[in-house]
Every structure is written in C-alpha cells, then in structure tokens.
Coordinates of C-alpha atoms and ligand atoms in Angstrom, one line a residue:
Chain A
M1 CA 75.6 -39.5 7.0
N2 CA 74.3 -42.6 5.2
T3 CA 71.1 -42.4 3.1
K4 CA 68.9 -43.7 5.9
N5 CA 70.2 -41.1 8.3
Q6 CA 69.8 -38.4 5.7
L7 CA 66.2 -39.4 5.0
Y8 CA 65.5 -39.5 8.7
N9 CA 66.7 -35.9 9.1
Y10 CA 65.0 -34.8 5.9
I11 CA 61.6 -36.1 7.1
L12 CA 62.1 -34.4 10.5
E13 CA 62.4 -31.0 8.8
I14 CA 59.1 -31.4 7.0
A15 CA 57.5 -32.8 10.2
D16 CA 58.9 -30.0 12.4
D17 CA 57.5 -27.3 10.0
S18 CA 54.1 -29.0 10.3
L19 CA 54.1 -29.5 14.1
I20 CA 55.3 -26.0 15.0
L21 CA 52.9 -24.3 12.6
G22 CA 50.1 -26.6 13.9
Q23 CA 50.9 -25.7 17.5
R24 CA 50.9 -21.9 16.6
L25 CA 47.6 -22.1 14.9
S26 CA 46.0 -24.1 17.7
E27 CA 46.8 -21.1 20.0
W28 CA 43.8 -19.4 18.2
C29 CA 41.4 -22.0 19.7
G30 CA 38.8 -20.0 21.5
H31 CA 40.3 -16.7 20.4
G32 CA 39.3 -16.4 16.7
P33 CA 38.0 -13.0 15.6
I34 CA 34.8 -14.7 14.5
L35 CA 33.5 -18.2 15.3
E36 CA 33.9 -19.5 11.7
E37 CA 37.6 -18.4 11.7
D38 CA 38.2 -19.9 15.1
I39 CA 36.9 -23.2 13.7
A40 CA 38.8 -22.8 10.4
L41 CA 42.2 -22.1 12.1
T42 CA 41.9 -25.0 14.5
N43 CA 40.8 -27.3 11.7
I44 CA 43.9 -26.3 9.8
A45 CA 46.0 -26.8 12.9
L46 CA 44.6 -30.3 13.2
D47 CA 45.6 -31.1 9.6
F48 CA 49.2 -29.9 10.3
I49 CA 49.5 -31.9 13.5
G50 CA 48.1 -34.9 11.6
Q51 CA 50.7 -34.5 8.9
A52 CA 53.4 -34.1 11.6
N53 CA 52.2 -37.3 13.2
N54 CA 52.4 -39.3 9.9
L55 CA 55.9 -38.0 9.3
Y56 CA 57.2 -38.6 12.8
E57 CA 55.8 -42.1 12.7
Y58 CA 57.6 -42.8 9.5
A59 CA 60.8 -41.1 10.8
A60 CA 60.7 -43.3 13.9
T61 CA 60.9 -46.4 11.8
L62 CA 64.1 -45.2 10.2
S63 CA 65.8 -44.2 13.4
E64 CA 68.6 -46.3 14.7
N65 CA 67.5 -45.7 18.3
K66 CA 64.2 -46.9 19.6
I67 CA 62.2 -43.7 19.4
T68 CA 58.5 -42.9 19.3
P69 CA 56.7 -40.1 17.5
D70 CA 55.7 -38.6 20.9
Q71 CA 59.4 -38.5 22.0
L72 CA 60.2 -36.6 18.8
A73 CA 57.5 -34.1 19.4
F74 CA 57.8 -33.7 23.2
L75 CA 61.3 -34.5 24.3
R76 CA 63.6 -32.7 21.9
V77 CA 65.0 -29.3 22.8
D78 CA 64.9 -26.2 20.6
N79 CA 68.2 -26.9 18.8
D80 CA 67.0 -30.3 17.7
F81 CA 64.0 -28.8 15.9
K82 CA 64.8 -28.1 12.2
N83 CA 61.6 -26.1 11.3
A84 CA 61.9 -22.9 9.2
L85 CA 61.9 -19.7 11.2
L86 CA 58.8 -18.5 9.5
V87 CA 56.5 -21.1 11.2
E88 CA 57.6 -20.3 14.7
Q89 CA 56.8 -16.6 14.4
P90 CA 54.2 -15.6 16.9
N91 CA 50.5 -15.1 15.9
R92 CA 50.5 -11.4 17.0
D93 CA 47.2 -10.6 15.3
F94 CA 45.0 -12.1 12.6
A95 CA 46.9 -10.3 9.9
Y96 CA 50.3 -11.7 10.9
T97 CA 48.8 -15.2 11.3
L98 CA 47.3 -15.1 7.8
A99 CA 50.4 -13.6 6.2
R100 CA 52.5 -16.3 7.8
Q101 CA 50.0 -18.9 6.6
F102 CA 49.8 -17.5 3.1
Y103 CA 53.6 -17.5 2.6
F104 CA 53.8 -21.0 4.0
D105 CA 50.8 -22.6 2.2
A106 CA 51.9 -21.2 -1.1
F107 CA 55.3 -23.0 -0.5
R108 CA 53.8 -26.1 0.9
K109 CA 51.5 -26.7 -2.1
L110 CA 54.4 -26.6 -4.5
F111 CA 56.5 -28.7 -2.2
F112 CA 54.0 -31.5 -1.9
E113 CA 53.1 -31.4 -5.6
K114 CA 56.7 -32.3 -6.3
L115 CA 57.3 -34.6 -3.3
I116 CA 54.6 -36.9 -4.7
D117 CA 57.2 -38.0 -7.3
S118 CA 59.6 -39.1 -4.5
K119 CA 61.1 -42.5 -5.1
D120 CA 60.4 -43.2 -1.4
E121 CA 56.9 -44.8 -1.4
Q122 CA 55.8 -43.7 2.1
L123 CA 57.0 -40.1 1.6
S124 CA 55.1 -39.9 -1.6
A125 CA 52.0 -41.3 0.1
I126 CA 52.2 -38.7 2.8
A127 CA 52.7 -35.9 0.2
E128 CA 49.7 -37.1 -1.8
K129 CA 47.5 -37.2 1.3
S130 CA 48.8 -33.8 2.6
L131 CA 48.4 -32.0 -0.7
K132 CA 44.7 -32.5 -0.7
E133 CA 44.4 -30.6 2.6
T134 CA 47.0 -28.0 1.6
K135 CA 44.9 -26.9 -1.3
Y136 CA 42.1 -26.0 1.1
H137 CA 44.5 -24.2 3.3
L138 CA 46.0 -22.1 0.5
K139 CA 42.6 -21.2 -0.8
H140 CA 41.6 -20.0 2.7
S141 CA 44.8 -17.9 3.3
S142 CA 44.9 -16.4 -0.2
E143 CA 41.3 -15.3 0.0
W144 CA 41.9 -13.6 3.3
I145 CA 45.0 -11.8 2.0
I146 CA 42.9 -10.3 -0.8
R147 CA 39.9 -9.6 1.6
L148 CA 42.1 -7.8 4.1
G149 CA 44.3 -6.0 1.6
D150 CA 41.4 -4.9 -0.5
G151 CA 39.3 -4.2 2.6
T152 CA 39.3 -1.1 4.9
E153 CA 42.2 1.2 5.4
E154 CA 42.8 -0.4 8.8
S155 CA 42.9 -4.0 7.4
H156 CA 45.0 -2.9 4.4
N157 CA 47.6 -1.3 6.6
R158 CA 47.8 -4.2 9.1
I159 CA 48.1 -6.9 6.5
Q160 CA 50.7 -4.8 4.6
T161 CA 52.8 -4.5 7.9
A162 CA 52.6 -8.2 8.4
I163 CA 53.4 -9.1 4.8
D164 CA 56.5 -6.8 5.0
F165 CA 57.6 -8.0 8.4
L166 CA 57.5 -11.7 7.6
W167 CA 59.1 -11.4 4.2
K168 CA 62.6 -11.8 5.6
Y169 CA 61.7 -15.4 6.7
T170 CA 60.5 -16.6 3.4
N171 CA 63.8 -17.1 1.6
E172 CA 64.8 -19.8 4.0
L173 CA 62.1 -22.1 2.7
F174 CA 63.9 -22.2 -0.6
E175 CA 67.4 -23.0 0.6
D176 CA 68.6 -26.4 -0.4
N177 CA 70.4 -28.2 2.5
Q178 CA 73.8 -29.3 1.4
A179 CA 73.6 -32.2 3.9
Y180 CA 71.0 -33.9 1.8
T181 CA 72.9 -34.5 -1.5
E182 CA 72.1 -38.2 -1.5
I183 CA 68.4 -37.6 -0.9
L184 CA 68.3 -35.4 -4.0
D185 CA 70.6 -37.7 -6.1
L186 CA 68.4 -40.7 -5.3
E187 CA 65.3 -38.6 -5.9
L188 CA 63.9 -39.3 -2.5
G189 CA 63.5 -35.6 -1.8
I190 CA 63.3 -32.5 -3.9
S191 CA 65.1 -29.3 -4.6
V192 CA 63.3 -26.5 -2.9
S193 CA 65.3 -23.8 -4.6
A194 CA 63.7 -24.9 -7.9
L195 CA 60.3 -23.9 -6.4
K196 CA 61.1 -20.3 -5.7
S197 CA 60.2 -18.6 -9.0
T198 CA 56.8 -20.3 -9.2
W199 CA 56.2 -19.3 -5.6
L200 CA 57.1 -15.7 -6.3
E201 CA 54.8 -15.6 -9.2
Y202 CA 51.9 -16.8 -7.2
V203 CA 52.6 -14.5 -4.2
H204 CA 52.9 -11.5 -6.5
S205 CA 49.6 -12.3 -8.2
I206 CA 47.7 -12.5 -4.9
L207 CA 49.4 -9.4 -3.4
T208 CA 48.7 -7.4 -6.5
E209 CA 45.0 -8.5 -6.5
A210 CA 45.0 -7.5 -2.8
T211 CA 46.2 -4.0 -3.7
L212 CA 49.3 -4.6 -1.5
T213 CA 52.9 -3.6 -2.2
I214 CA 55.2 -6.4 -2.9
P215 CA 58.1 -6.5 -0.5
N216 CA 61.5 -6.2 -2.1
S217 CA 63.9 -6.1 0.8
P218 CA 66.8 -8.5 0.0
F219 CA 67.5 -9.1 3.7
S220 CA 66.7 -12.6 4.8
Q221 CA 67.1 -14.3 8.1
T222 CA 67.8 -18.0 8.2
G223 CA 69.0 -20.7 10.7
G224 CA 66.0 -22.8 11.5
R225 CA 67.2 -25.7 9.4
K226 CA 70.4 -25.8 11.4
G227 CA 68.6 -25.6 14.7
I228 CA 69.4 -21.9 15.3
H229 CA 66.0 -20.4 16.1
T230 CA 64.4 -17.1 17.0
E231 CA 63.6 -16.5 20.7
H232 CA 60.0 -17.4 20.0
L233 CA 60.5 -21.2 19.6
G234 CA 61.6 -21.8 23.2
Y235 CA 58.3 -20.3 24.6
L236 CA 56.3 -22.4 22.2
L237 CA 58.1 -25.6 23.1
A238 CA 57.8 -24.8 26.8
E239 CA 54.0 -24.7 26.5
M240 CA 53.7 -27.7 24.1
Q241 CA 56.1 -29.9 26.0
Y242 CA 55.4 -29.1 29.6
M243 CA 53.1 -32.0 30.4
Q244 CA 55.6 -34.6 29.2
R245 CA 58.4 -32.8 31.0
A246 CA 56.5 -32.5 34.2
Y247 CA 55.0 -36.0 34.1
P248 CA 57.4 -38.1 32.0
N249 CA 55.7 -40.9 30.0
S250 CA 52.2 -39.9 31.1
T251 CA 49.5 -41.0 28.7
W252 CA 45.8 -40.2 28.3
Chain B
M1 CA 35.1 -71.1 8.4
V2 CA 35.2 -67.3 8.5
T3 CA 35.2 -65.8 5.0
T4 CA 36.2 -62.2 4.0
K5 CA 32.5 -61.8 3.1
N6 CA 31.6 -62.4 6.8
I7 CA 34.2 -59.9 7.8
W8 CA 32.9 -57.2 5.5
E9 CA 29.4 -57.8 6.8
S10 CA 30.7 -57.4 10.4
L11 CA 32.5 -54.2 9.5
E12 CA 29.2 -52.8 8.3
K13 CA 28.3 -52.6 12.0
V14 CA 31.3 -50.5 12.9
S15 CA 30.3 -46.9 12.7
D16 CA 32.3 -43.7 12.3
P17 CA 32.3 -42.2 15.9
E18 CA 31.9 -38.7 14.5
I19 CA 29.1 -39.6 12.1
P20 CA 27.4 -42.6 13.7
V21 CA 24.9 -43.0 10.9
L22 CA 27.8 -44.1 8.6
S23 CA 29.6 -47.4 8.8
I24 CA 33.3 -47.4 8.1
V25 CA 32.4 -49.4 4.9
D26 CA 30.0 -46.7 3.7
L27 CA 32.6 -44.1 4.4
G28 CA 35.1 -46.0 2.2
I29 CA 37.9 -46.1 4.7
V30 CA 38.2 -49.9 4.7
R31 CA 40.8 -50.6 2.0
N32 CA 41.3 -54.3 2.3
V33 CA 40.3 -57.4 4.2
E34 CA 42.5 -60.5 4.1
I35 CA 42.4 -63.8 5.8
D36 CA 45.6 -65.8 6.1
K37 CA 45.0 -69.0 7.9
E38 CA 43.9 -67.9 11.4
L39 CA 44.7 -64.2 11.1
C40 CA 42.5 -61.5 9.6
T41 CA 44.2 -58.2 8.5
V42 CA 42.0 -55.2 8.0
T43 CA 43.6 -52.2 6.2
I44 CA 42.1 -48.8 6.8
T45 CA 43.0 -45.3 5.6
P46 CA 42.3 -41.9 7.3
T47 CA 39.9 -39.3 5.8
Y48 CA 42.2 -36.4 6.9
S49 CA 45.8 -36.6 8.1
G50 CA 44.7 -35.5 11.6
C51 CA 41.5 -37.4 11.8
P52 CA 41.2 -38.0 15.6
A53 CA 38.8 -40.9 15.1
M54 CA 41.3 -43.3 13.7
H55 CA 42.3 -44.8 17.0
T56 CA 38.7 -45.3 18.1
I57 CA 37.9 -46.9 14.8
E58 CA 40.8 -49.3 15.1
Q59 CA 39.6 -50.3 18.6
E60 CA 36.1 -50.8 17.4
I61 CA 37.2 -53.0 14.6
L62 CA 39.2 -55.2 17.0
T63 CA 36.3 -55.4 19.4
T64 CA 33.9 -56.3 16.7
L65 CA 36.0 -59.0 15.0
S66 CA 38.0 -60.5 17.8
P67 CA 35.1 -62.8 18.9
I68 CA 35.1 -64.2 15.3
I69 CA 38.7 -64.3 14.4
K70 CA 42.2 -63.1 15.5
T71 CA 42.5 -59.6 13.9
E72 CA 45.1 -57.0 13.2
V73 CA 44.4 -53.5 11.9
K74 CA 46.8 -51.8 9.5
S75 CA 46.8 -48.3 8.2
T76 CA 47.7 -47.1 4.8
L77 CA 47.9 -43.6 3.3
S78 CA 48.0 -44.5 -0.4
P79 CA 46.0 -44.3 -2.5
A80 CA 44.8 -41.3 -0.5
W81 CA 41.1 -41.3 0.6
T82 CA 38.8 -39.0 -1.4
T83 CA 35.1 -38.5 -1.1
D84 CA 34.7 -40.7 -4.2
W85 CA 35.3 -43.7 -2.0
M86 CA 32.1 -43.1 -0.1
S87 CA 29.3 -45.5 -1.2
E88 CA 26.0 -44.3 -2.7
N89 CA 24.3 -45.9 0.2
G90 CA 26.5 -43.9 2.5
K91 CA 25.5 -40.7 0.7
K92 CA 21.9 -41.6 1.1
K93 CA 22.3 -42.2 4.8
L94 CA 24.1 -38.9 5.3
R95 CA 21.3 -37.0 3.7
E96 CA 18.7 -38.7 5.8
Y97 CA 20.7 -37.9 8.9
G98 CA 20.8 -34.2 8.0
I99 CA 24.3 -33.9 6.6
A100 CA 24.5 -32.9 2.9
P101 CA 26.7 -35.5 1.1
P102 CA 29.7 -34.4 -1.1
E103 CA 28.9 -32.8 -4.5
N104 CA 31.2 -32.5 -7.4
E105 CA 33.2 -29.4 -6.6
V106 CA 35.0 -26.7 -8.6
D107 CA 38.7 -26.6 -8.6
K108 CA 40.1 -25.4 -5.3
S109 CA 42.7 -23.1 -7.0
V110 CA 39.9 -20.8 -8.1
L111 CA 39.7 -18.1 -5.4
F112 CA 36.4 -16.7 -4.4
A113 CA 34.8 -19.2 -6.7
K114 CA 31.0 -19.4 -6.2
P115 CA 30.6 -22.1 -3.6
T116 CA 29.2 -25.4 -4.7
I117 CA 25.5 -25.6 -4.8
V118 CA 24.6 -27.9 -2.0
P119 CA 20.9 -28.8 -1.7
C120 CA 19.4 -28.5 1.9
P121 CA 19.1 -31.9 3.4
K122 CA 16.0 -30.8 5.3
C123 CA 13.8 -29.2 2.6
N124 CA 15.8 -30.0 -0.6
S125 CA 16.0 -26.3 -1.6
Q126 CA 18.9 -25.4 -3.8
D127 CA 19.0 -21.9 -2.3
T128 CA 21.7 -22.4 0.3
K129 CA 24.8 -20.5 1.3
M130 CA 28.2 -21.5 2.6
I131 CA 28.9 -20.0 6.0
S132 CA 32.4 -21.4 6.3
Q133 CA 34.6 -23.8 4.4
F134 CA 35.6 -25.4 7.7
G135 CA 33.0 -27.0 9.9
S136 CA 32.5 -29.1 13.1
T137 CA 35.0 -31.7 11.9
A138 CA 37.8 -31.7 9.4
C139 CA 35.6 -33.3 6.8
K140 CA 32.7 -30.9 6.9
A141 CA 31.9 -27.4 5.8
H142 CA 29.2 -25.2 7.4
Y143 CA 26.1 -24.2 5.3
Q144 CA 22.8 -22.6 5.9
C145 CA 19.5 -22.9 3.9
N146 CA 18.0 -19.6 2.7
H147 CA 14.7 -21.2 2.3
C148 CA 14.0 -23.0 5.6
L149 CA 16.8 -21.1 7.4
E150 CA 18.2 -24.4 8.8
P151 CA 21.9 -24.5 9.4
F152 CA 23.5 -27.8 8.3
D153 CA 26.8 -29.6 7.8
Y154 CA 28.1 -30.4 4.4
F155 CA 30.5 -33.3 4.0
K156 CA 32.9 -31.5 1.8
C157 CA 34.4 -32.9 -1.4
L158 CA 38.0 -34.0 -1.0
R159 CA 39.9 -34.8 -4.2
Ligands
ZN301 ZN1 16.1 -26.0 3.8

C-alpha cells in the first residue's frame, strides 16, 4: 500500500466507527426512556453521522476509483467495514447503550485530541471540529454512568452487567494496525496504543465514583478492523442500506 | 462592478433555515467572500458536523447571489466554528426571538457542574433551570424559567 492508500483506509476506519455508532444511536429515535434522552441520543447520533460524512467525503477524494460518500456508506458489505466491534453491539437497553457510549466517548476524546496534531490538514480540521462535539458526548455518557451506578439497586445492577459485558470489546480500540506504519511514520495518524493508560485512568475514576466494580477480565475480542465482525453488523447494514439496495441510485 | 461589500450585504438577507431570525452572517458561518474577475467564491463552515441545514444554506446563497454574479460555495472545517463567531447583533436578535444566546460556559470536563446561568429571554429572570443539554437542534439546549415558567431554547456555547 502506498501512503495515499493507507491514508484512505485509515480514514475509513474512523468514519466507519462514527457511522455505525451513529446508526445504532438513531435506533433510539422515538424509543428513548424519557423525551429529553430521546432527543439527546438522536442529537448525538446526528453528530456521529455528520463526522462520518466529513470523513467519507475526504476519503472519496483520495480514492483511485470514482467513489462517492454515499457509496461508501450504503454499498459496501460487512467485510468492507472496518469499525471496531464495540460500536456495532446492539442497544439492548439504556444501560448497554450508555456503557457502550461511555467506553467509546472516553476513547474518542483522547483520539481526536491527538489527531488534531496530524500533519494532514484536512484530518486535523475534522478532528478539531469533532472534538468539540465529543466533549459534550463524554460529559453526557459519564454523568449517566454515575447516575445509574449510584442510583437504585436495579439501575446499579443493570449498568454493572452492561459495563462487564462490553469490556471485552474495549481493547480493540487500542490496537495499532500494522498496515499503517507509514501513516504513523509520517505523523498523519496517531498511535492508539499510547492512549490506553489515560483511557483506563479516566474509566476507572468514573466507575469508582459510580460505585461500580471495575472489570478485570483479560479476555478481549477483536476483528472489526480486519473486517471480521460479530453477527450484529449484518442486521444493522441490512436496515441502513436497504433503500439503496432496493432502489439503486435513488435520491431524495 | 460588484464588490465584496455588496456581497456581504446580500448575504445578510440569507437566513439560517432553523433559526430564521438570524442571518448566516450574524451566525458567523460565512468565513470568506472573494471576487476573482467574474466569479464570486463564498466560503462557509458548519456549526456542527451533522448540521442538516448546510445544503439548504448553500442553495440559498446561490439563489441570492446568482442574479448579481456567478457564484460558487465552498465549505471549510478549519478553523472550527465556535459560538464566539456569532455577532453581537446576532445575539441580540436571538434574545428578541425567544432563544437565549450563548453565555460563557464552564469547562465541559467538569461532571455535574452547575449548569450555566442563562437568563430567561422572556422575563429576564436569572432563576432558570436546564432541562436537557440537548435540545430541538444540535446547537441548542433545553431550559425552563422558574419565574415565569416558560420553557425556552438556549443556543449552547460551543468552544
Ligand atoms: Zn421567565
């Protein structure tokens, strides 16, 4: 892979994380536990889809084939998607949704803070823009973790179950992809493994405040970055892509 | 001869589709206006990454300017838009319209921080409460006045 190719694939990973999580969150539209949360989750979904759009637009300019952002979102199959397994996990209940969000937001904030220093101007600009939104997201999810953990017995148990269950998907966020050596050498992208200790520190501090037990299982499940996904992604794509598949090239 | 000053004046008439009382100039999303011979280039920036109004705004700019001069619209992400780009005039118009303009806000890393004091745009009371950090559009939070009980939108601070 030449540098341009690497950069293209690198950007797709970031974009896919945003798109898939945005799509997951948008499933809450009309189903939120309270009106304010319904609005909050869909607002956050919109931010993620907006970030994905900016990233796909940029990736499309780097592609050797004539490709559009819409094609990247709606016409790739599950193995083409390089999102982390964490973001494709189903919503299940409000606790699972918020646990997933908390783990990811905490990672994303550190990620964008570093990506701002990218020597690639457009990537740096997207990071700068996205970081402002991510700070709101992290505040929102962190406060909910504390509220649920330190809430009733029922809310405590349910958020603890979700936190424990999703733990195995967090390590993947911090695996440096060996295919991107040039991206790191040229300082276009960043090393995610370097973010892990800061992430752990933050997650621990919030879980402790939430009176939750910090998971310590060493087992981790990975594969998303290589296109090997859990069964859940296929269903998500089926719903998200069906319109373009059924009516190719249809527009609003 | 069309000057950039003429263009800026025309852009004052293009309103934000979600907050029609604000022009895109008040909102601070017009970054640059350039005229090169017969072509005018207007550069705009989104408020939020997923702002759904960007396409409409682009169309509105083209519709407004094309009778005057051949126009193209470009979009840029950097420097990222913050509420500091909003003009004082824009903040005044927002308040009169019933939306509380952005206040200086505490650091977002402080969890459960006391929400920013946002005066009620109806009765000016400082005794208001935040209902939700997320409101009717990406750029607004939802508040209520404890004094006159009126619910209102707050154009939240983005930095
Ligand atoms: Zn009032």
